[in-house]
Every structure is written in structure tokens, then in C-alpha cells.
Short mmCIF file of C-alpha atoms in Angstrom, two decimals:
data_model
loop_
_atom_site.label_atom_id
_atom_site.label_comp_id
_atom_site.label_asym_id
_atom_site.label_seq_id
_atom_site.Cartn_x
_atom_site.Cartn_y
_atom_site.Cartn_z
CA MET A 1 37.56 -58.35 11.88
CA THR A 2 35.47 -58.78 8.73
CA THR A 3 36.69 -58.11 5.23
CA LYS A 4 34.60 -55.69 3.22
CA THR A 5 33.08 -57.37 0.15
CA PRO A 6 33.88 -55.48 -3.05
CA LEU A 7 31.16 -54.17 -5.30
CA ARG A 8 30.61 -56.12 -8.52
CA VAL A 9 30.37 -53.43 -11.21
CA LEU A 10 29.44 -53.65 -14.86
CA PHE A 11 30.66 -50.54 -16.67
CA CYS A 12 28.43 -50.17 -19.75
CA MET A 13 30.05 -47.93 -22.35
CA GLY A 14 28.57 -46.47 -25.48
CA ILE A 15 30.01 -44.52 -28.39
CA ASN A 16 27.74 -41.67 -29.48
CA GLN A 17 26.93 -39.82 -32.69
CA ASN A 18 29.66 -37.18 -32.14
CA PHE A 19 32.23 -39.91 -32.70
CA MET A 20 30.43 -41.17 -35.81
CA ASP A 21 30.33 -37.63 -37.26
CA ALA A 22 33.97 -36.79 -36.44
CA PRO A 23 36.67 -36.73 -39.13
CA ARG A 24 39.01 -39.75 -39.13
CA GLU A 25 41.87 -37.91 -37.39
CA GLU A 26 39.55 -36.87 -34.56
CA GLN A 27 38.24 -40.44 -34.29
CA LEU A 28 41.83 -41.65 -33.84
CA ASP A 29 42.30 -39.10 -31.05
CA VAL A 30 39.10 -40.37 -29.42
CA TRP A 31 40.35 -43.97 -29.67
CA ALA A 32 43.63 -42.95 -27.98
CA ALA A 33 41.67 -41.19 -25.21
CA PHE A 34 39.42 -44.24 -24.84
CA GLY A 35 42.52 -46.39 -24.36
CA GLU A 36 43.83 -43.98 -21.73
CA MET A 37 40.51 -44.17 -19.86
CA TRP A 38 40.36 -47.98 -20.23
CA ASN A 39 43.88 -48.40 -18.86
CA GLY A 40 43.09 -45.88 -16.14
CA ILE A 41 40.30 -48.12 -14.88
CA HIS A 42 42.57 -51.18 -15.01
CA ASP A 43 45.32 -49.34 -13.10
CA MET A 44 43.11 -47.68 -10.48
CA ASP A 45 43.68 -48.71 -6.87
CA GLY A 46 40.75 -50.75 -5.60
CA VAL A 47 39.76 -52.11 -9.02
CA GLU A 48 40.18 -55.72 -10.12
CA VAL A 49 39.03 -56.15 -13.71
CA ILE A 50 37.39 -59.53 -14.25
CA GLY A 51 36.73 -59.27 -17.98
CA ASN A 52 35.22 -57.32 -20.84
CA MET A 53 33.04 -57.80 -23.88
CA ASP A 54 32.83 -55.77 -27.07
CA ASP A 55 29.89 -56.26 -29.42
CA ASP A 56 31.04 -53.82 -32.10
CA GLN A 57 30.87 -56.52 -34.78
CA SER A 58 27.20 -57.29 -34.20
CA MET A 59 26.05 -53.80 -33.16
CA VAL A 60 26.60 -51.03 -35.70
CA GLY A 61 26.20 -47.32 -35.03
CA PRO A 62 26.04 -45.21 -31.89
CA SER A 63 24.83 -46.50 -28.51
CA SER A 64 22.62 -44.31 -26.39
CA GLY A 65 21.74 -47.22 -24.11
CA TYR A 66 21.35 -50.97 -24.28
CA PRO A 67 22.82 -52.63 -26.23
CA TRP A 68 26.06 -50.89 -25.31
CA THR A 69 29.19 -50.84 -27.43
CA THR A 70 31.41 -52.45 -24.80
CA TYR A 71 31.27 -53.70 -21.24
CA LEU A 72 33.89 -53.99 -18.50
CA LEU A 73 33.22 -56.16 -15.43
CA ALA A 74 35.20 -55.45 -12.28
CA ASP A 75 35.25 -55.89 -8.54
CA VAL A 76 35.58 -52.41 -7.06
CA ALA A 77 36.51 -51.57 -3.48
CA ASP A 78 33.82 -48.94 -2.86
CA TYR A 79 31.35 -46.49 -4.37
CA ASP A 80 33.85 -43.60 -4.46
CA THR A 81 36.15 -45.72 -6.63
CA VAL A 82 33.26 -46.49 -9.00
CA VAL A 83 32.67 -42.74 -9.31
CA ALA A 84 36.38 -42.15 -9.92
CA CYS A 85 36.28 -44.66 -12.78
CA CYS A 86 33.25 -42.93 -14.33
CA ASN A 87 34.94 -39.55 -13.88
CA LEU A 88 37.68 -40.66 -16.28
CA PHE A 89 35.15 -39.93 -19.05
CA ARG A 90 34.93 -36.35 -17.75
CA SER A 91 38.65 -35.80 -17.29
CA THR A 92 40.38 -37.66 -20.15
CA GLU A 93 41.37 -35.18 -22.86
CA VAL A 94 40.84 -35.98 -26.53
CA GLY A 95 43.79 -34.89 -28.66
CA LYS A 96 44.83 -31.26 -28.33
CA GLY A 97 41.29 -29.94 -28.67
CA PRO A 98 39.02 -28.58 -25.99
CA TYR A 99 36.96 -31.75 -25.57
CA LYS A 100 36.97 -34.56 -23.04
CA LEU A 101 36.04 -38.17 -23.74
CA TRP A 102 32.45 -37.75 -22.56
CA ARG A 103 31.69 -35.72 -25.71
CA TYR A 104 32.10 -38.95 -27.71
CA ALA A 105 31.26 -41.73 -25.27
CA LYS A 106 29.15 -42.39 -22.21
CA VAL A 107 29.29 -44.77 -19.30
CA GLU A 108 26.76 -46.19 -16.89
CA ALA A 109 27.89 -48.26 -13.93
CA ARG A 110 25.61 -51.08 -12.83
CA ILE A 111 26.49 -51.88 -9.23
CA GLY A 112 25.61 -55.12 -7.51
CA ARG A 113 27.25 -58.09 -5.90
CA GLU A 114 28.50 -61.45 -7.01
CA LEU A 115 25.74 -64.04 -7.16
CA ILE A 116 26.82 -67.18 -5.35
CA VAL A 117 24.62 -70.26 -5.85
CA GLN A 118 25.30 -73.18 -3.54
CA ARG A 119 25.42 -76.64 -5.08
CA ALA A 120 22.87 -79.12 -3.77
#
């Protein structure tokens, strides 16, 4: 019996202009929702978070693509679990308003595999 190799996934996340334009109270609600999504990825079955990187100190303003605001690297059991992680942006509510997190932030999942280089 062979063990299925997990997918190596880089979740690239960007904060958009809606967040930048929001009043401070709304931004705090977005940050709370972002934390809920972030912890949801960490707690999801089939996800082993390897690490993250945030370049908010050297990148100022909204991210519509590279360079992203923050990155999360994880081994993920399968494609459906990757989709479930991305769907947290669609389902996580922001405050008591009508909006979900994806109004303020976006995610792209880069899917690959671990590169293993043999020593000579």
C-alpha cells in the first residue's frame, strides 16, 4: 500500500482597496475575520501548515497580485481541501454587515510538490 503524497500549497493572500478605503472600525472587523480564516486553515483536517511570511512592512498598499501581502505554506491532503481553504474567503463573515472576507482580500493557491534534491 502506498501513501498518498500531500500537495505542497502556497496560499498567496492580498488585501485590496476596499480594506484601505474602509473606516477603522470596519478594518478591525476585517482583521478579526482574517484571523478566523487564518485559524480555519490551520485547524482544517488534512492541512499541515509549514510556515508563513508577511511582507507588510516592505510592501505598502493593496495587493492585486504579486507581490502579495502575506503567504502561507502548507502540505494539504488533496485538491478538495485546497478548495475548502480558499472557500473560507467566501464564507467568513466580516462583522455584522452583509460582507464576506473576499470583499477585502483575495487568495490564490499555488499547488505543486516538495522539491527534493539528492546530495551528491
